[in-house]
Every structure is written in structure tokens, then in C-alpha cells.
Coordinates of C-alpha atoms in Angstrom, one line a residue:
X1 CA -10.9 -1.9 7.9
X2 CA -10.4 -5.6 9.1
X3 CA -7.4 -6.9 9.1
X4 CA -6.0 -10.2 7.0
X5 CA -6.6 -13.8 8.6
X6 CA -2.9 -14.1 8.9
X7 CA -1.6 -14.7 12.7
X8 CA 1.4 -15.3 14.4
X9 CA 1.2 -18.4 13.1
X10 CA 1.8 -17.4 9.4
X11 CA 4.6 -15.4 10.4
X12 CA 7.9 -17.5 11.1
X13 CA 8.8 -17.9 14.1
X14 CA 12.5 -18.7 14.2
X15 CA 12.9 -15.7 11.5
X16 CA 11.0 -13.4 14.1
X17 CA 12.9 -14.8 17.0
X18 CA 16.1 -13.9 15.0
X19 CA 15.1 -10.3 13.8
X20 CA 14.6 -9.5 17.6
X21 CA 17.7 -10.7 18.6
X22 CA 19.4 -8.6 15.8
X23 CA 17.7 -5.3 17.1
X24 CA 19.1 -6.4 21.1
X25 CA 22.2 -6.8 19.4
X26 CA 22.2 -3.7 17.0
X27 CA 20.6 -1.3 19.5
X28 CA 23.9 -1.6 21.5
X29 CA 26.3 0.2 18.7
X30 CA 22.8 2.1 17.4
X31 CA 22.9 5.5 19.4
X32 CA 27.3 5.8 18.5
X33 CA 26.6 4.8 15.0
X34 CA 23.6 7.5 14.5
X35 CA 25.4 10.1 16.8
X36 CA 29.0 9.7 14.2
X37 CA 26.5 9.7 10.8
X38 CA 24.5 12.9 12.1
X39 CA 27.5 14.8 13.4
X40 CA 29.3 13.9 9.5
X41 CA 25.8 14.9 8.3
X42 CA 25.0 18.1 9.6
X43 CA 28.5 19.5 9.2
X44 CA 28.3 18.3 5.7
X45 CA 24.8 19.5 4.8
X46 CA 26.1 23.0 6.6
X47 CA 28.6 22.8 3.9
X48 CA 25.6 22.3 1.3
X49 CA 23.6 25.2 2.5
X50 CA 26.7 27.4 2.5
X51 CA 28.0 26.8 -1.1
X52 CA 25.0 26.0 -2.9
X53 CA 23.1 30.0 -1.6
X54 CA 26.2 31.5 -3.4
X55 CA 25.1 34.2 -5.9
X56 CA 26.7 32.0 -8.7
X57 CA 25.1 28.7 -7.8
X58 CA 21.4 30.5 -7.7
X59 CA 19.5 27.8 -9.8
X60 CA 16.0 26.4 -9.2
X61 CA 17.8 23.1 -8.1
X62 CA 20.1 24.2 -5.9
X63 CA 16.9 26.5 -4.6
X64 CA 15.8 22.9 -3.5
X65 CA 18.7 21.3 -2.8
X66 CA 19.2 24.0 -0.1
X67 CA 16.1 23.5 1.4
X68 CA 16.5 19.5 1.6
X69 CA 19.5 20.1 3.2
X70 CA 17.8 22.3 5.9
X71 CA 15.0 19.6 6.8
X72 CA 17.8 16.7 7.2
X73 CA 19.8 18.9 9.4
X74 CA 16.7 19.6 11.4
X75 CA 16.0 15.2 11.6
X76 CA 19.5 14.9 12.5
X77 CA 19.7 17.9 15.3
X78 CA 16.5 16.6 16.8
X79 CA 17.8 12.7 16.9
X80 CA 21.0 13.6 18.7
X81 CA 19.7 14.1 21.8
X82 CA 17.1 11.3 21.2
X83 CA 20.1 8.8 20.1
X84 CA 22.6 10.1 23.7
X85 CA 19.5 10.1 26.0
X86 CA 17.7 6.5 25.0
X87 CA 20.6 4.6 23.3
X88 CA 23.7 5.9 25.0
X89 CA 23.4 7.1 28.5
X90 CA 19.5 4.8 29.0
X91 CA 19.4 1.9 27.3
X92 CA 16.3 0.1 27.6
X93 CA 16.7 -1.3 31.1
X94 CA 14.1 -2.2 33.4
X95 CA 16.1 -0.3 36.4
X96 CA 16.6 2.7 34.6
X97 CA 13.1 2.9 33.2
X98 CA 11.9 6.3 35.9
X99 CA 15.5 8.2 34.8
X100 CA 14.9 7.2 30.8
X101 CA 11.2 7.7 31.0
X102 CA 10.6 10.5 32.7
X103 CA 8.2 13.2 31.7
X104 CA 10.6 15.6 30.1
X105 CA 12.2 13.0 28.1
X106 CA 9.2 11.5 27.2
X107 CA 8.0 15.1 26.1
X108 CA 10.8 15.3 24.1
X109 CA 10.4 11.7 22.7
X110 CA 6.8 12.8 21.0
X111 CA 8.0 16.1 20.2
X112 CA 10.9 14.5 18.0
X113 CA 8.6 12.1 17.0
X114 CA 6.7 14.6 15.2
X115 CA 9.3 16.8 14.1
X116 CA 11.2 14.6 12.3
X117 CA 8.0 12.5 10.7
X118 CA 7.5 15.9 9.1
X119 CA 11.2 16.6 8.2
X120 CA 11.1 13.2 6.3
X121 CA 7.7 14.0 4.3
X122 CA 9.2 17.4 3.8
X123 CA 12.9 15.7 2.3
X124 CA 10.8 13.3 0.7
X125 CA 8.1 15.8 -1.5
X126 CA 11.7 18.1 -2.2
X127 CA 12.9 15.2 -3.5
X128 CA 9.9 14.7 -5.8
X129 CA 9.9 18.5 -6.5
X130 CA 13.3 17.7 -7.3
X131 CA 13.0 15.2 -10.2
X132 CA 10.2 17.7 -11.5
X133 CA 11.4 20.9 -11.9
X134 CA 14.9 19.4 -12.8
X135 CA 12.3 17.3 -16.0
X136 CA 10.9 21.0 -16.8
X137 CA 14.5 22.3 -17.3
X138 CA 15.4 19.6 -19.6
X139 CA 12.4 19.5 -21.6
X140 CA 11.8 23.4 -21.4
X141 CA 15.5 25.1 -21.1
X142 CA 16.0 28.8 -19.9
X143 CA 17.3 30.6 -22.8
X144 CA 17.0 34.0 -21.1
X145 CA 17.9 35.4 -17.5
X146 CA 14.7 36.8 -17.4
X147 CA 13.0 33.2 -17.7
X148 CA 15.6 31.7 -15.5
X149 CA 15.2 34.5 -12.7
X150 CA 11.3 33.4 -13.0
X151 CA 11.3 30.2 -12.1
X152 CA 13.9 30.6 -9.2
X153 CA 11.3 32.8 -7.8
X154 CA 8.5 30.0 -8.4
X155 CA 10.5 27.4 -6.8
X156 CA 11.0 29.0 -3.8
X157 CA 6.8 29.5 -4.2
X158 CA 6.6 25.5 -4.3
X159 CA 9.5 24.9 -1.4
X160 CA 6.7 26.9 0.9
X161 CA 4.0 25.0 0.3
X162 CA 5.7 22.1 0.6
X163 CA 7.3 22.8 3.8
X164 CA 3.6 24.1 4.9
X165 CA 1.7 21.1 3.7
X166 CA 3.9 18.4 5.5
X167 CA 2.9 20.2 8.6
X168 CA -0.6 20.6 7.7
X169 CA -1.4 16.3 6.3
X170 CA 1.0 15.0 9.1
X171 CA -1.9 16.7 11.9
X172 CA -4.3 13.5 12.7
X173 CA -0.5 11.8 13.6
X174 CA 0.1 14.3 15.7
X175 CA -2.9 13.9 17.5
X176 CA -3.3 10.3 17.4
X177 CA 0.8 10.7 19.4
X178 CA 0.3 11.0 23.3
X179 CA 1.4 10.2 26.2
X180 CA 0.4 7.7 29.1
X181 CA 1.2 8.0 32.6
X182 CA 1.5 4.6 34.3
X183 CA 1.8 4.4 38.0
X184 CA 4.7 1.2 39.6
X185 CA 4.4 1.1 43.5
X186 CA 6.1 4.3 44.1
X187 CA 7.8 5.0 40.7
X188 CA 5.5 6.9 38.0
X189 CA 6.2 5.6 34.3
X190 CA 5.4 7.5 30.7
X191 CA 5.4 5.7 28.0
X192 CA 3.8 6.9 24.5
X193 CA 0.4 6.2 23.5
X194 CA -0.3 2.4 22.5
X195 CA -1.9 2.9 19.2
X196 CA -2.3 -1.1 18.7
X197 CA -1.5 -1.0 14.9
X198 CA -2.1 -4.2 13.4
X199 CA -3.9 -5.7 16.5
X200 CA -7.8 -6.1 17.3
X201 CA -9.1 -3.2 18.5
X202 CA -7.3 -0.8 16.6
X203 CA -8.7 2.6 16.5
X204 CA -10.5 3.3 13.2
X205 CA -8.8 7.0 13.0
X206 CA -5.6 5.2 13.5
X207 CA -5.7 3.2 11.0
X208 CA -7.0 6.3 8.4
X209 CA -3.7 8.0 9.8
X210 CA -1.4 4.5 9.7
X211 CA -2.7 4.6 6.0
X212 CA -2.1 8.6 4.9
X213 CA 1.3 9.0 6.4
X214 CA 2.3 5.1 3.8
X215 CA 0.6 6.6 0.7
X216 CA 1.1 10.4 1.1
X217 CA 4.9 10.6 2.8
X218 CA 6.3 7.0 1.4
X219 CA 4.6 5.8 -1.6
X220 CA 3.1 8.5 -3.7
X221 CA 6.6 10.0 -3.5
X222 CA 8.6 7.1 -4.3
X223 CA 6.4 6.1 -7.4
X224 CA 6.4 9.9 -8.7
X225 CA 10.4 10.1 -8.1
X226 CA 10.3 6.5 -10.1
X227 CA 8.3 7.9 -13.2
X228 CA 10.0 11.4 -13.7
X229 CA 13.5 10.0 -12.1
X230 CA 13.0 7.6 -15.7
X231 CA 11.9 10.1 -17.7
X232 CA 14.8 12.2 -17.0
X233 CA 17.4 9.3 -17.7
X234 CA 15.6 8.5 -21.1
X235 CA 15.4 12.7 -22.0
X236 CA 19.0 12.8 -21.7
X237 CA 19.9 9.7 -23.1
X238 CA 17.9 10.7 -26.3
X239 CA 19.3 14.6 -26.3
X240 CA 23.1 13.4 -26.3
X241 CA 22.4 10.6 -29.1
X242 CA 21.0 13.2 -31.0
X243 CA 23.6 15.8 -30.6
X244 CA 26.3 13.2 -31.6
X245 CA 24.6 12.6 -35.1
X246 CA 23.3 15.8 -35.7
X247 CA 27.1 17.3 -34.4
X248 CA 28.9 14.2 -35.8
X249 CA 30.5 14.5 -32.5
X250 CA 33.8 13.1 -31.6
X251 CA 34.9 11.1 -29.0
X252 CA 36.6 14.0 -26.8
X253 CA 33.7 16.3 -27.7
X254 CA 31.2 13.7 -26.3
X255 CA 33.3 13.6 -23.2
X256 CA 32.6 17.0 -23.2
X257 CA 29.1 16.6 -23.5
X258 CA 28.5 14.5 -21.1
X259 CA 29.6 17.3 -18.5
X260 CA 25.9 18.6 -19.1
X261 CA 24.3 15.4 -17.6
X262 CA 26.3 15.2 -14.4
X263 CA 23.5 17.3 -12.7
X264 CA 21.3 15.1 -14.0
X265 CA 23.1 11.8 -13.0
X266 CA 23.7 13.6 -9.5
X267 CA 20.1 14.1 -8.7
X268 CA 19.0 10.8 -10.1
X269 CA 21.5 8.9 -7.9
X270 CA 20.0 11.0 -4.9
X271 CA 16.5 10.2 -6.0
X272 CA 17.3 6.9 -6.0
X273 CA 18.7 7.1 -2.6
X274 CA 15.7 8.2 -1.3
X275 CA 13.6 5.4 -3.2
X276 CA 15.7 3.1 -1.3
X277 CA 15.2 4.4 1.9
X278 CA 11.5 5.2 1.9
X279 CA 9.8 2.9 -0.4
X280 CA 10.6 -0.4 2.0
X281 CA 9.7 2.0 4.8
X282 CA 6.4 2.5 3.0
X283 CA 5.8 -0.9 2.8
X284 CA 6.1 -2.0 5.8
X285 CA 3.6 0.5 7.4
X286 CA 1.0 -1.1 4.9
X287 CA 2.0 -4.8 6.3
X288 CA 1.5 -3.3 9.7
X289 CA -1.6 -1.8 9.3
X290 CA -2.9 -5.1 7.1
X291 CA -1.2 -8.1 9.2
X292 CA -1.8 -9.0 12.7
X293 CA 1.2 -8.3 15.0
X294 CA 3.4 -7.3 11.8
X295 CA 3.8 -4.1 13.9
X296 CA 5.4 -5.5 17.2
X297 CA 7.2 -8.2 15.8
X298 CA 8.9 -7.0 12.2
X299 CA 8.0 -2.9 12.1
X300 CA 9.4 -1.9 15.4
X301 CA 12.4 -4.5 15.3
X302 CA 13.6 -2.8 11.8
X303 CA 13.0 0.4 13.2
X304 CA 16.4 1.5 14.7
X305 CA 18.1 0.1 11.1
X306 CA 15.3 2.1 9.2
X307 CA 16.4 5.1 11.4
X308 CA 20.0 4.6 10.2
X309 CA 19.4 4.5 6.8
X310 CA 17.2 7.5 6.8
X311 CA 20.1 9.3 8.5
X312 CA 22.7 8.1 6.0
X313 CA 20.9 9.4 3.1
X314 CA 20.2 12.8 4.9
X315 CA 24.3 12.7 5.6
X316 CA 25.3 11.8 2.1
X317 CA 24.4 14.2 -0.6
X318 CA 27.2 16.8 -0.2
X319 CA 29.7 13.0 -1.2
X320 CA 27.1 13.1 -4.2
X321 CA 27.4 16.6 -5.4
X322 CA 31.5 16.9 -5.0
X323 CA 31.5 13.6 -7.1
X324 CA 28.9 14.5 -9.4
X325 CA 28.3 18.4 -9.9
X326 CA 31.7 20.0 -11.3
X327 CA 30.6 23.6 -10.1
X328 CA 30.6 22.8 -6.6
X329 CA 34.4 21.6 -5.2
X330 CA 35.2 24.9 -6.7
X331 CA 32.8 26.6 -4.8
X332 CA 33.2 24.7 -1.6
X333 CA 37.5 25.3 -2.3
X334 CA 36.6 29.4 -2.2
X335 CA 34.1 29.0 0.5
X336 CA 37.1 27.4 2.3
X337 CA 39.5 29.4 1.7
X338 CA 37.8 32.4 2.2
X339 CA 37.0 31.3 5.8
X340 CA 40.0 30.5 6.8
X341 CA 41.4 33.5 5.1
X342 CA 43.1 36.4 7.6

């Protein structure tokens, strides 16, 4: 694949220059700012876990939701140490480089690399598994418990293989992730594996990965979580109309009504979250694959704020469901009370 005649010439200069003095600037407050939203998040999304695997919240969604929650607390355990080690206590200095860089931590560095590449796909395809079974229940309701028991039980069938297939597509990036030993007078560097994306020379294998990891983790996802995120807004939009002439409902009657949608509204606002999120982040791996230097000089500057957002999505959902989904500040109230309880 050859890349675009662009250069660094068609790319602005002053707007580069700025973007990579707003990551020096940024990267300062970068490791606090990520260390406060996963600390929030994982106690939050501990919170999730805990409510939504009551006996009484036992629904296909919440099946999901629980397991969503589980791979962002995984991302945000793993970037903890990854934000105190190279953002808080290291920052990218050149007489700090042997301390920051050393083998362990460099280890580390490609192990959370990989981890929480696949904890994203993972979030990413629940997500999408989200919007669908959430479009079968509206379109197919469970009149019975028999029924309802049934398609708890092939959810968490579908929450396996998704869990197991992330692993499974994300394996030529793992491979492609190494690292390089670099030898400075007496000081020996490691640094990770150049894989010169967007640059001659780039590795054909590389570029196949670059490619996957955009289409089958960013924007597959995103435009399947677009198309059934829309057809659930225009399912229930058409089930309330009807139930209001068919009913001749009344205004506080409708109010009631309406309660049935909140899940709905709920998972659409965090599908559209995640949209958000990944789709620019899906993007911008194409460009980096497709224009010369796009990698080095917009991809990697954007990266610590396209880390943030990630992690502010992954923090957010239990804010969404106590707005959203009246079943759960009950349950989190019990759960509460019955911790704290003598």
C-alpha cells in the first residue's frame, strides 16, 4: 500500500507547531488528570459491577453492562501505574531517560500497551452487542421468564466470544509491539519498536495491522452502534406514538410511559459516548497509515488527550445509569446501606 503524495509540506506548519506545544503543555497536568478520572472510575464502575449482578437486576443488558464495566476497570488499573511512572514521577526528560526507560518499565509499557488495546476493542464490541440485543428486546419482548432466562444465558454465550475474539484479531499487534535495546556510552536505553507508520519504509504487515485494529476495533463498531443506536431511537419513538393513540393516553399517563424508554435513552447516550470517543480515534489511524508523517506529527501529539477521553467515558456510565435507569439508585441505596450496615 503506497502512501498519498501529501508531505510535510501539505500539512500546516504553524498548526503542527502549535498541536506539539499543546501536548508539552498538556502532558504536564496529564498523568494527575488521568490518575483522579481512573481512581473516580474504577470505584464507580465497582459500584456498577456490584449493583447491576444483583438477583433483581439479572437482565441481558445489565449481563453486558457488567461486563463493560469489568474491561474499563481493567484499562484503568493498568494505566495507573503507566500514568505515576511516565507522567508523574518520569516525565520525558533526557536525564531521566535510564530510570524511565528501563527494561522493567519498558516491559510494562508494551504489556499495557496490549492489554488495554484489547480492553478498548473488548468495551467497544459490548458496546455494539449492547445496541443489539437491547434492538432484539424492543422489537422481540420477553413475555415469559422462561424466554427471558434464555437469552440471559445466550448473552453471557456472546460476552465470551467477545472477550475471546478481541484477544484473538488484536495478535499480529501484538507481535508487530517489541522492544529495542539501544546502547548511550555507558547508559543502556529501551525504547519500543519503531513501526514507521506513515513513513517510507513501512513494513507491509504493519500497515495490514495499522489497518485491522481502524476498521475492526474503531470503525466497524462505531458505524454498527450508529445504525442500531438509530434504529432503537426510531422503534421507540414509533411504539410510544402508537400507545398514545391507540390508549388515548393522557398527559400524566405519557409521563408514565416514558419511564419504559429511560433504559433505552440511557444506553443510547452511552453509545453515543463511545462514538465520540472511538470514531475520531478511528480516523486518525487511517490518516496515519495513508499520510506521510501524519503519525509523528498529529497521531502521537493527540495521543495523551485521546487517552483521556477514553478514560472519561470508561469513568462515566455509573453518572449515566443513576440519571437515567430508575431501578438502579435504589439498588445502589440497599447495596449501601447494607454495607455499612452493623
Amino acid at each position: 500500500m503506497n502512501l498519498t503524495d501529501l508531505d510535510d509540506g501539505a500539512l500546516n506548519v504553524t498548526a503542527r507547531s502549535r498541536l506539539m506545544l499543546f501536548n508539552k503543555i498538556y502532558a504536564d497536568a496529564h498523568g494527575y488528570v488521568s490518575l483522579c478520572v481512573c481512581s473516580f472510575g474504577i470505584v464507580t464502575n465497582l459500584f456498577n459491577i456490584s449493583v447491576l449482578t444483583r438477583k433483581q437486576m439479572a437482565t441481558p443488558v445489565n449481563q453486558i453492562l457488567t461486563w463493560l464495566a469489568v474491561s474499563d476497570i481493567l484499562t484503568m488499573v493498568s494505566y495507573i501505574p503507566f500514568a505515576l511512572h511516565f507522567y508523574c514521577q518520569f516525565p520525558d526528560r533526557a536525564d531521566q531517560l535510564q530510570e524511565r526507560n528501563s527494561h522493567a518499565w519498558m516491559s510494562f509499557l508494551l504489556f499495557h500497551i496490549n492489554l488495554t488495546s484489547t480492553t478498548h476493542t473488548i468495551s467497544i464490541w459490548m458496546c455494539v452487542t449492547l445496541a443489539i440485543i437491547r434492538y432484539i428486546h424492543i422489537t422481540s419482548p420477553t413475555n415469559t421468564n422462561g424466554l427471558r432466562m434464555k437469552r440471559i444465558q445466550q448473552t453471557r454465550i456472546v460476552i465470551i466470544i467477545v472477550y475471546i475474539s478481541s484477544a484473538i484479531v488484536l495478535i499480529p499487534n501484538y507481535l508487530s509491539n517489541g522492544l529495542l535495546e539501544i546502547q548511550q556510552g555507558n547508559r543502556t536505553l529501551y525504547h519500543l519498536t519503531d513501526l514507521k507508520v506513515g513513513r517510507p519504509g513501512t513494513d507491509t504487515t504493519v500497515l495490514i495491522n495499522v489497518w485491522m485494529y481502524a476498521m475492526i476495533a474503531k470503525l466497524v463498531p462505531c458505524l454498527l452502534m450508529s445504525i442500531f443506536g438509530g434504529l432503537l431511537v426510531y422503534n421507540i419513538h414509533v411504539k410510544i406514538r402508537r400507545r398514545r393513540k391507540v390508549l388515548h393516553i393522557s398527559g400524566n399517563s405519557s409521563m408514565r410511559l416514558s419511564e419504559h424508554s429511560r433504559t433505552t435513552k440511557m444506553l443510547i447516550a452511552v453509545i453515543t459516548l463511545f462514538i465520540l470517543t472511538e470514531l475520531p480515534q478511528g480516523v486518525l489511524i487511517v490518516c496515519s497509515a495513508c499520510i506521510y508523517n501524519f503519525f509523528d506529527t498529529v497521531y502521537q501529539p493527540l495521543g495523551d488527550v485521546m487517552d483521556i477521553m477514553a478514560l472519561v467515558n470508561n469513568s462515566i456510565n455509573f453518572v449515566l445509569y443513576c440519571s437515567n435507569e430508575y431501578k438502579f439508585p435504589p439498588n445502589i441505596c440497599e447495596f449501601v446501606f447494607l454495607f455499612v450496615a452493623p
